[in-house]
Amino acid sequence: MKILEASDYADLSRKAADILLAQLRGKPDSLLVLPTGNTPLGLFRELVRAARSGAADFARVRFVTLDEYAGIAGNDRRRLLLWLRKELLDPIGVADDSVLAFDPLADATSEVERIEAGIAEYGGVDLAVVGLGPNGHLGFNEPGSPFDSRARQVPLTPESIRSNAAYWGSEADVPATAFTLGLGTLLASRKLVLIASGAAKRDILARTIDGGISPEVPATLLRRHPDSLAIADRAALGG
Ligand code: GLP
């Protein structure tokens, strides 16, 4: 795993955008995985700016969603796909048929098969960008998730329910289960990029970089990936 230090959040967002835009120049029909959460918002702003200025062309890109709450309606305000649509996909003009997304109400078994089959049909994930959960989760791969796990439905840990409460109001607003791509799905992506910002991520980032490689810290999976990169700002790196 390479580590790229950014001076601050704006620099992190630019560096992540540079990598994504270089990926698209090399392969305009890339299949991308992008996270929700607060960390990627600056990256999304950079991408929207690139699309509007004509510096990037997203016409042939395809996306697969990293994670999604389960058991909510398709138009629920908490739907992570809608977050991604609002912050990125709508502003850059990506149509629905270019997005492979978990359906929150679908039967879990057939839904995860559909998503994995869709990824295989596109020829695999070219670039996955992931955020860092406060407990080291990637997507909703909670501590203990096997490194070879594939897309599946999972219960959220109390820690993730607590951290996700910040997005929706209270812990009671956070669904108890979610769909997620698996750690094995992410390991199979051609390039894997982690973005982490701020002092709140300092301890878990240190464990990700220097701690033992173990499913107990799912983000340590990056150190098993042949082409992985962590982009972190100085606050997260402890500088
Ligand atoms: C959430 C999501 C992850 C996200 C992570 C970090 O629970 N399931 O996909 O990357 O936690 O979120 P944030 O960027 O807001 O810190």
CSV table of N, CA and C and ligand atoms in Angstrom, one decimal, residues 35-40 66-67 69 80 83 130-134 137-140 160 163-164 167 195 201, ligand 1:
chain,number,residue,atom,x,y,z
A,35,PRO,N,-17.5,5.8,-2.6
A,35,PRO,CA,-18.1,5.7,-1.3
A,35,PRO,C,-19.1,6.9,-1.1
A,36,THR,N,-20.0,6.8,-0.1
A,36,THR,CA,-20.7,7.9,0.4
A,36,THR,C,-20.0,8.4,1.7
A,37,GLY,N,-20.7,9.1,2.5
A,37,GLY,CA,-20.0,9.6,3.7
A,37,GLY,C,-19.6,11.0,3.4
A,38,ASN,N,-18.9,11.7,4.4
A,38,ASN,CA,-18.5,13.0,4.3
A,38,ASN,C,-17.2,13.2,3.5
A,39,THR,N,-16.3,12.2,3.7
A,39,THR,CA,-15.0,12.3,3.2
A,39,THR,C,-14.9,12.6,1.7
A,40,PRO,N,-15.8,11.9,0.9
A,40,PRO,CA,-15.6,12.1,-0.6
A,40,PRO,C,-16.3,13.3,-1.1
A,66,LEU,N,-21.1,1.0,-3.5
A,66,LEU,CA,-20.3,0.3,-2.5
A,66,LEU,C,-21.2,-0.3,-1.4
A,67,ASP,N,-22.1,0.5,-1.0
A,67,ASP,CA,-23.0,0.0,0.1
A,67,ASP,C,-24.3,0.7,0.1
A,69,TYR,N,-28.1,0.9,2.7
A,69,TYR,CA,-29.0,0.4,3.8
A,69,TYR,C,-30.0,-0.5,3.2
A,80,LEU,N,-28.5,5.6,0.2
A,80,LEU,CA,-27.1,6.1,-0.1
A,80,LEU,C,-27.0,6.4,-1.6
A,83,TRP,N,-27.8,9.9,-2.1
A,83,TRP,CA,-26.7,10.8,-1.7
A,83,TRP,C,-25.7,10.9,-2.8
A,130,VAL,N,-12.6,4.1,-1.4
A,130,VAL,CA,-13.4,3.8,-0.2
A,130,VAL,C,-13.0,4.8,0.9
A,131,GLY,N,-14.0,5.0,1.8
A,131,GLY,CA,-13.8,5.8,3.0
A,131,GLY,C,-13.4,4.9,4.1
A,132,LEU,N,-13.0,5.5,5.2
A,132,LEU,CA,-12.5,4.7,6.4
A,132,LEU,C,-13.5,4.9,7.5
A,133,GLY,N,-14.2,3.8,7.9
A,133,GLY,CA,-15.1,3.8,9.0
A,133,GLY,C,-14.3,4.0,10.3
A,134,PRO,N,-15.0,4.6,11.3
A,134,PRO,CA,-14.3,4.8,12.6
A,134,PRO,C,-13.8,3.5,13.2
A,137,HIS,N,-14.1,-0.1,9.2
A,137,HIS,CA,-14.9,-0.7,8.2
A,137,HIS,C,-14.6,-0.1,6.8
A,138,LEU,N,-14.8,-0.9,5.8
A,138,LEU,CA,-14.8,-0.4,4.4
A,138,LEU,C,-16.2,-0.8,3.8
A,139,GLY,N,-16.8,0.2,3.3
A,139,GLY,CA,-18.2,0.0,2.9
A,139,GLY,C,-18.9,-0.3,4.2
A,140,PHE,N,-19.7,-1.4,4.3
A,140,PHE,CA,-20.2,-1.9,5.6
A,140,PHE,C,-19.6,-3.2,5.9
A,160,SER,N,-21.1,1.5,14.2
A,160,SER,CA,-21.4,2.1,12.9
A,160,SER,C,-22.8,2.8,12.9
A,163,SER,N,-22.0,6.1,14.4
A,163,SER,CA,-21.3,7.1,13.5
A,163,SER,C,-22.3,7.5,12.4
A,164,ASN,N,-23.1,6.6,11.9
A,164,ASN,CA,-24.0,6.9,10.8
A,164,ASN,C,-25.2,7.8,11.3
A,167,TYR,N,-25.4,11.4,10.1
A,167,TYR,CA,-25.9,11.7,8.8
A,167,TYR,C,-27.4,12.0,8.8
A,195,ILE,N,-9.5,7.0,1.2
A,195,ILE,CA,-9.4,8.4,1.6
A,195,ILE,C,-9.7,8.6,3.0
A,201,LYS,N,-9.9,10.4,12.5
A,201,LYS,CA,-9.5,9.1,11.8
A,201,LYS,C,-8.1,8.7,12.1
B,1,GLP,C1,-19.9,5.0,6.5
B,1,GLP,C2,-20.0,4.2,5.2
B,1,GLP,C3,-18.7,4.1,4.5
B,1,GLP,C4,-18.0,5.4,4.7
B,1,GLP,C5,-17.5,5.5,6.1
B,1,GLP,C6,-16.8,6.8,6.5
B,1,GLP,O1,-20.5,4.2,7.5
B,1,GLP,N1,-20.7,2.9,5.2
B,1,GLP,O2,-18.9,3.7,3.1
B,1,GLP,O3,-16.9,5.4,3.8
B,1,GLP,O4,-18.6,5.2,7.0
B,1,GLP,O5,-17.7,7.9,6.4
B,1,GLP,P1,-17.1,9.4,6.6
B,1,GLP,O6,-16.4,9.7,5.3
B,1,GLP,O7,-18.4,10.2,6.7
B,1,GLP,O8,-16.2,9.5,7.7
